[in-house]
């Protein structure tokens, strides 16, 4: 991006120290927490201090390095087995966003494919690989911003759900990247942010980051999406993704699939932003995606002064849902824009360097 509209990265790594923006404190406080052990990282991922599929992947890669650098032995076999165990542990923090296992596997399998003369050398390689994953994500977001902007026109009204912005990635965001880019170029978008119950990523995070960047953003409750569409205020819907299956079904924050169905009804294009690190060709369809279930307290207690449901009430709190591929107008990746049929075109995308299909 020519000019940085929002110069915030949720993950800071310098002088061998790792700091994460604690997103549970937003929008009230901008606090960075030092992450010194794999347990710190597991806790940060599980409690959504760091969140958003790409940011989770980048953070976990650094988390693995932070853990492995304190390994005391000199035997390479012991070190490799330590890395594997730590990667499995970190991977257990959240199940749906594939970027977590993608980043950890990339490091664990990359280590096994190489021959290191010493543990010290292997540690340096892990650090370099984590930095590479971080830098690649920034570059991918910039590319998705350009591709995504080519689908939008000045003055458009845009609806988004959850937060797939700067703080959900290494920087710039996936589906918010074109909005920042358009903002720099005077596109004058009107963005509508769903609050995104129950953890309020839309209200606490999307509204916060767009507002901070000077983008025109209007916060709405999730159940108002149909009304703003009916009012004719929405020209496009943009959302992120946590895992896209090989057939183009995409898991994203709970509520996304409902927005997609509404968009189709109102004839509004629905764009899903999916870096290739979020495409899981080993998962055939959305039915095979493991959807995280979280505690019921998040629904009735977390943001209230007192519980907003009778004590002991049963709850069901899936954190994600799957948008069927038929509702997705186009998938925007860092390699280009993909259109249906996704089962054919995602395969082509994964094999190509740059495409528009
Ligand atoms: O539970 P979260 O806040 O981690 O969920 C985040 C989302 O659903 C995002 O839309 C997705 O991870 C894409 S982030 C670029």
Coordinates of C-alpha atoms and ligand atoms in Angstrom, one line a residue:
X1 CA 0.0 0.0 0.0
X2 CA 1.4 3.4 -1.0
X3 CA 0.4 5.1 2.2
X4 CA -0.2 3.2 5.4
X5 CA -3.7 4.0 6.6
X6 CA -3.6 1.9 9.7
X7 CA -0.1 1.1 10.8
X8 CA -1.0 -1.6 13.3
X9 CA 0.2 -5.2 13.5
X10 CA -1.3 -7.5 16.1
X11 CA 1.9 -9.5 16.2
X12 CA 5.3 -7.8 17.0
X13 CA 8.5 -9.8 16.9
X14 CA 11.8 -8.1 17.4
X15 CA 14.9 -8.7 19.5
X16 CA 13.8 -12.3 19.8
X17 CA 10.7 -11.1 21.8
X18 CA 7.1 -11.8 20.8
X19 CA 4.3 -9.4 21.7
X20 CA 0.6 -9.8 20.9
X21 CA -2.1 -7.1 20.8
X22 CA -4.6 -8.4 23.4
X23 CA -7.8 -8.2 21.3
X24 CA -10.0 -9.1 24.3
X25 CA -9.2 -5.6 25.6
X26 CA -10.3 -3.7 22.5
X27 CA -11.8 -1.2 21.9
X28 CA -11.1 0.2 25.3
X29 CA -7.3 -0.5 25.7
X30 CA -4.5 -1.1 23.2
X31 CA -2.3 -3.4 25.2
X32 CA 0.5 -5.7 23.9
X33 CA 1.3 -8.8 26.0
X34 CA 4.6 -10.6 26.0
X35 CA 4.3 -14.2 25.0
X36 CA 7.1 -16.3 26.5
X37 CA 6.0 -19.9 26.5
X38 CA 3.9 -22.3 24.4
X39 CA 1.3 -22.2 27.2
X40 CA 1.1 -18.4 26.9
X41 CA 0.5 -18.8 23.2
X42 CA -2.1 -21.6 23.6
X43 CA -4.0 -19.4 26.1
X44 CA -3.8 -16.4 23.8
X45 CA -5.2 -18.3 20.9
X46 CA -7.9 -20.1 22.9
X47 CA -9.1 -16.9 24.5
X48 CA -9.0 -14.9 21.3
X49 CA -6.3 -12.5 22.5
X50 CA -4.9 -13.2 19.0
X51 CA -7.6 -14.2 16.5
X52 CA -8.5 -14.3 12.9
X53 CA -7.2 -17.2 10.8
X54 CA -4.1 -15.7 9.3
X55 CA -3.0 -14.0 12.6
X56 CA -3.4 -17.2 14.4
X57 CA -1.1 -19.0 11.9
X58 CA 1.6 -16.3 12.1
X59 CA 1.4 -16.1 16.0
X60 CA 1.6 -19.9 16.3
X61 CA 4.7 -20.0 14.1
X62 CA 6.4 -17.5 16.3
X63 CA 5.0 -19.4 19.4
X64 CA 6.7 -22.6 18.2
X65 CA 10.0 -20.7 17.8
X66 CA 9.7 -19.1 21.3
X67 CA 9.1 -22.5 22.8
X68 CA 11.9 -24.3 20.8
X69 CA 14.6 -21.7 21.4
X70 CA 14.6 -22.7 25.1
X71 CA 15.2 -26.4 24.3
X72 CA 18.4 -27.2 26.2
X73 CA 19.7 -30.4 24.5
X74 CA 22.1 -30.8 21.6
X75 CA 20.6 -33.9 20.0
X76 CA 18.8 -33.2 16.8
X77 CA 16.5 -36.2 17.1
X78 CA 15.3 -35.1 20.5
X79 CA 14.8 -31.6 19.2
X80 CA 12.7 -32.7 16.3
X81 CA 10.5 -34.7 18.6
X82 CA 10.2 -31.7 20.9
X83 CA 9.1 -29.5 18.0
X84 CA 6.5 -32.1 17.0
X85 CA 5.0 -32.4 20.4
X86 CA 4.9 -28.6 20.9
X87 CA 3.3 -28.2 17.4
X88 CA 0.6 -30.7 18.3
X89 CA -0.1 -28.9 21.6
X90 CA -0.4 -25.5 19.9
X91 CA -2.6 -27.0 17.2
X92 CA -5.1 -28.1 19.9
X93 CA -6.0 -24.5 20.9
X94 CA -8.7 -24.0 18.2
X95 CA -9.9 -26.4 15.6
X96 CA -11.5 -24.5 12.7
X97 CA -9.0 -22.0 11.2
X98 CA -6.7 -24.1 9.1
X99 CA -4.0 -21.5 9.2
X100 CA -3.0 -22.8 12.6
X101 CA -2.2 -26.4 11.5
X102 CA -0.9 -25.0 8.1
X103 CA 1.7 -22.8 9.8
X104 CA 2.8 -25.4 12.4
X105 CA 3.0 -28.2 9.8
X106 CA 5.0 -26.0 7.5
X107 CA 7.6 -25.6 10.2
X108 CA 7.5 -29.2 11.5
X109 CA 7.6 -30.9 8.1
X110 CA 10.1 -28.3 6.8
X111 CA 12.5 -29.2 9.6
X112 CA 12.2 -32.9 8.9
X113 CA 13.0 -32.4 5.2
X114 CA 16.2 -30.6 6.0
X115 CA 19.5 -31.9 7.5
X116 CA 20.7 -29.6 10.2
X117 CA 24.3 -29.8 11.6
X118 CA 23.2 -28.6 15.0
X119 CA 20.2 -27.8 17.2
X120 CA 21.3 -24.1 17.1
X121 CA 21.1 -24.2 13.3
X122 CA 17.6 -25.8 13.4
X123 CA 16.4 -23.1 15.8
X124 CA 17.6 -20.3 13.5
X125 CA 15.8 -22.0 10.6
X126 CA 12.5 -22.0 12.6
X127 CA 12.9 -18.4 13.4
X128 CA 13.5 -17.5 9.8
X129 CA 10.5 -19.5 8.7
X130 CA 8.2 -17.8 11.2
X131 CA 9.4 -14.4 9.9
X132 CA 8.8 -15.6 6.3
X133 CA 5.2 -16.7 7.2
X134 CA 4.6 -13.3 8.7
X135 CA 6.0 -11.4 5.7
X136 CA 4.2 -13.6 3.2
X137 CA 0.9 -12.8 5.0
X138 CA 1.5 -9.0 4.7
X139 CA 2.2 -9.4 1.0
X140 CA -0.9 -11.7 0.5
X141 CA -3.1 -9.1 2.2
X142 CA -1.8 -6.3 -0.1
X143 CA -2.5 -8.5 -3.1
X144 CA -6.0 -9.4 -2.0
X145 CA -6.6 -5.7 -1.5
X146 CA -5.8 -4.9 -5.1
X147 CA -7.8 -7.9 -6.5
X148 CA -10.7 -7.1 -4.2
X149 CA -10.7 -3.4 -5.1
X150 CA -11.1 -4.3 -8.8
X151 CA -14.6 -5.7 -7.9
X152 CA -15.7 -2.5 -6.1
X153 CA -16.7 0.9 -7.3
X154 CA -16.4 4.3 -5.6
X155 CA -19.3 5.2 -3.3
X156 CA -20.4 1.6 -2.7
X157 CA -22.1 0.5 0.4
X158 CA -20.4 -2.6 1.8
X159 CA -21.5 -5.0 4.5
X160 CA -19.0 -7.1 6.5
X161 CA -19.4 -9.7 9.2
X162 CA -16.9 -10.4 12.1
X163 CA -13.4 -9.0 11.7
X164 CA -11.2 -9.9 8.8
X165 CA -9.1 -6.7 9.0
X166 CA -5.7 -5.6 10.0
X167 CA -5.7 -7.2 13.4
X168 CA -7.0 -10.6 12.1
X169 CA -3.9 -10.9 9.9
X170 CA -0.2 -9.8 9.9
X171 CA -1.4 -6.5 8.6
X172 CA -4.0 -4.8 6.3
X173 CA -6.6 -7.7 6.6
X174 CA -8.1 -9.9 4.0
X175 CA -11.6 -8.5 3.2
X176 CA -10.8 -5.1 4.7
X177 CA -7.7 -4.6 2.7
X178 CA -9.6 -3.4 -0.4
X179 CA -11.5 -1.0 1.8
X180 CA -8.3 0.5 3.1
X181 CA -6.9 0.7 -0.4
X182 CA -10.0 2.3 -1.7
X183 CA -10.0 4.7 1.2
X184 CA -6.5 5.8 0.3
X185 CA -7.6 6.3 -3.3
X186 CA -10.7 8.3 -2.4
X187 CA -13.4 5.7 -3.1
X188 CA -15.6 6.9 -0.2
X189 CA -17.1 3.6 0.7
X190 CA -19.9 3.3 3.2
X191 CA -19.2 0.3 5.3
X192 CA -21.7 -1.5 7.5
X193 CA -20.3 -3.7 10.2
X194 CA -22.4 -6.5 11.8
X195 CA -21.8 -6.5 15.5
X196 CA -21.2 -10.3 15.3
X197 CA -22.7 -12.0 18.4
X198 CA -21.6 -13.4 20.7
X199 CA -18.0 -12.2 20.9
X200 CA -18.7 -8.9 19.1
X201 CA -15.7 -8.9 16.7
X202 CA -17.7 -6.6 14.4
X203 CA -18.5 -4.0 17.1
X204 CA -15.3 -4.2 19.1
X205 CA -12.8 -4.8 16.4
X206 CA -14.0 -3.9 12.9
X207 CA -15.8 -0.8 14.0
X208 CA -12.7 0.2 16.0
X209 CA -10.1 -0.3 13.2
X210 CA -12.2 1.2 10.4
X211 CA -13.1 4.2 12.6
X212 CA -9.5 4.7 13.6
X213 CA -8.5 4.7 9.9
X214 CA -11.1 7.3 9.1
X215 CA -13.3 5.0 7.0
X216 CA -17.1 5.7 7.1
X217 CA -18.4 2.8 9.2
X218 CA -21.9 2.2 10.6
X219 CA -22.4 -0.5 13.2
X220 CA -25.5 -2.6 13.0
X221 CA -26.9 -5.5 15.0
X222 CA -26.7 -8.9 13.2
X223 CA -30.4 -9.0 12.8
X224 CA -30.4 -5.7 10.8
X225 CA -28.5 -7.1 7.8
X226 CA -31.7 -7.8 5.9
X227 CA -33.0 -4.3 6.5
X228 CA -29.9 -2.5 5.3
X229 CA -30.0 -4.7 2.2
X230 CA -33.7 -4.1 1.6
X231 CA -33.0 -0.4 2.0
X232 CA -30.7 -0.6 -1.0
X233 CA -27.7 0.5 1.1
X234 CA -25.5 -2.6 0.3
X235 CA -23.8 -3.1 -3.0
X236 CA -21.4 -5.9 -1.9
X237 CA -20.8 -8.2 1.0
X238 CA -17.1 -8.9 1.9
X239 CA -16.1 -11.5 4.5
X240 CA -13.0 -13.5 5.5
X241 CA -12.7 -17.3 5.9
X242 CA -11.3 -19.7 8.4
X243 CA -11.1 -22.8 6.2
X244 CA -12.2 -23.3 2.6
X245 CA -12.9 -26.8 1.5
X246 CA -11.8 -28.1 -1.9
X247 CA -15.3 -27.6 -3.3
X248 CA -15.4 -23.9 -2.2
X249 CA -17.6 -24.3 0.9
X250 CA -16.2 -21.8 3.3
X251 CA -16.3 -21.8 7.1
X252 CA -16.3 -18.4 8.7
X253 CA -17.7 -16.7 11.8
X254 CA -21.1 -17.8 12.9
X255 CA -23.7 -15.8 11.1
X256 CA -21.8 -15.6 7.8
X257 CA -23.9 -18.2 6.0
X258 CA -27.1 -16.3 6.9
X259 CA -25.7 -13.1 5.4
X260 CA -24.7 -15.0 2.3
X261 CA -28.3 -16.4 1.9
X262 CA -29.7 -12.9 2.4
X263 CA -27.3 -11.4 -0.2
X264 CA -28.4 -14.0 -2.8
X265 CA -32.0 -13.2 -2.1
X266 CA -31.4 -9.4 -2.6
X267 CA -29.1 -10.0 -5.7
X268 CA -26.0 -8.6 -3.9
X269 CA -22.6 -10.1 -4.7
X270 CA -21.0 -12.0 -1.8
X271 CA -17.2 -12.0 -1.8
X272 CA -15.1 -14.3 0.4
X273 CA -11.5 -13.4 0.9
X274 CA -9.4 -16.5 1.3
X275 CA -5.5 -16.5 1.2
X276 CA -4.2 -19.8 -0.1
X277 CA -3.0 -20.6 3.4
X278 CA -6.7 -20.9 4.3
X279 CA -7.6 -23.2 1.5
X280 CA -7.6 -26.8 2.7
X281 CA -7.6 -29.2 -0.3
X282 CA -7.5 -32.1 2.0
X283 CA -11.0 -31.3 3.2
X284 CA -13.5 -32.3 0.5
X285 CA -16.6 -30.3 1.5
X286 CA -17.8 -28.0 4.3
X287 CA -19.4 -31.0 6.0
X288 CA -15.9 -32.2 6.8
X289 CA -14.9 -29.0 8.6
X290 CA -14.7 -29.3 12.4
X291 CA -16.7 -26.4 13.8
X292 CA -15.5 -25.1 17.2
X293 CA -18.1 -25.2 20.0
X294 CA -17.5 -22.6 22.7
X295 CA -18.9 -22.0 26.2
X296 CA -22.5 -20.8 26.6
X297 CA -21.4 -18.1 29.0
X298 CA -20.2 -16.2 26.0
X299 CA -23.8 -15.8 24.9
X300 CA -25.5 -14.7 28.1
X301 CA -22.9 -13.5 30.5
X302 CA -19.7 -12.2 28.9
X303 CA -20.7 -8.7 28.0
X304 CA -23.4 -8.1 30.5
X305 CA -23.4 -6.7 34.1
X306 CA -25.5 -9.7 35.2
X307 CA -26.5 -12.9 33.4
X308 CA -29.1 -12.3 30.6
X309 CA -30.6 -15.8 30.7
X310 CA -32.1 -18.0 33.4
X311 CA -29.5 -19.9 35.5
X312 CA -28.8 -23.3 34.0
X313 CA -30.4 -22.7 30.6
X314 CA -29.1 -24.9 27.9
X315 CA -26.9 -23.2 25.3
X316 CA -25.5 -24.0 21.8
X317 CA -22.6 -21.8 20.8
X318 CA -20.9 -22.8 17.5
X319 CA -18.2 -20.3 16.7
X320 CA -18.4 -20.8 12.9
X321 CA -20.7 -21.8 10.2
X322 CA -20.2 -23.0 6.6
X323 CA -21.3 -20.9 3.7
X324 CA -22.2 -23.3 0.8
X325 CA -20.2 -22.6 -2.4
X326 CA -23.4 -21.7 -4.3
X327 CA -23.7 -18.5 -2.3
X328 CA -20.2 -17.3 -2.9
X329 CA -20.0 -15.0 -6.0
X330 CA -16.1 -15.0 -6.0
X331 CA -13.2 -16.1 -3.9
X332 CA -10.5 -13.5 -3.6
X333 CA -7.0 -14.9 -3.0
X334 CA -3.5 -13.4 -3.2
X335 CA -3.0 -15.2 -6.6
X336 CA -6.2 -13.8 -8.1
X337 CA -9.9 -14.0 -8.2
X338 CA -11.6 -17.4 -8.5
X339 CA -15.2 -18.0 -9.7
X340 CA -17.3 -21.1 -9.8
X341 CA -17.1 -24.0 -10.5
X342 CA -14.9 -24.0 -7.4
X343 CA -14.1 -27.7 -7.3
X344 CA -12.3 -27.3 -10.6
X345 CA -11.0 -23.7 -10.2
X346 CA -9.6 -24.0 -6.7
X347 CA -7.5 -26.9 -7.8
X348 CA -6.2 -24.8 -10.8
X349 CA -5.4 -22.0 -8.4
X350 CA -3.4 -24.1 -6.0
X351 CA -1.3 -25.4 -8.9
X352 CA -0.7 -21.9 -10.5
X353 CA 1.3 -18.9 -9.5
X354 CA -1.1 -16.1 -10.6
X355 CA -4.6 -16.6 -12.0
X356 CA -7.9 -15.0 -12.7
X357 CA -10.4 -17.8 -13.1
Ligands
LIG1 O1 -13.2 -16.4 16.3 P1 -12.4 -15.5 15.4 O2 -12.6 -14.1 15.8 O3 -11.0 -15.9 15.3 O4 -13.1 -15.6 14.0 C1 -12.5 -14.9 12.9 C2 -13.2 -15.0 11.6 O5 -14.2 -15.7 11.5 C3 -12.6 -14.3 10.5 O6 -13.6 -13.8 9.6 C4 -11.6 -15.2 9.7 O7 -10.7 -15.8 10.6 C5 -10.8 -14.5 8.7 S1 -9.7 -13.4 9.3 C6 -8.9 -12.7 8.0

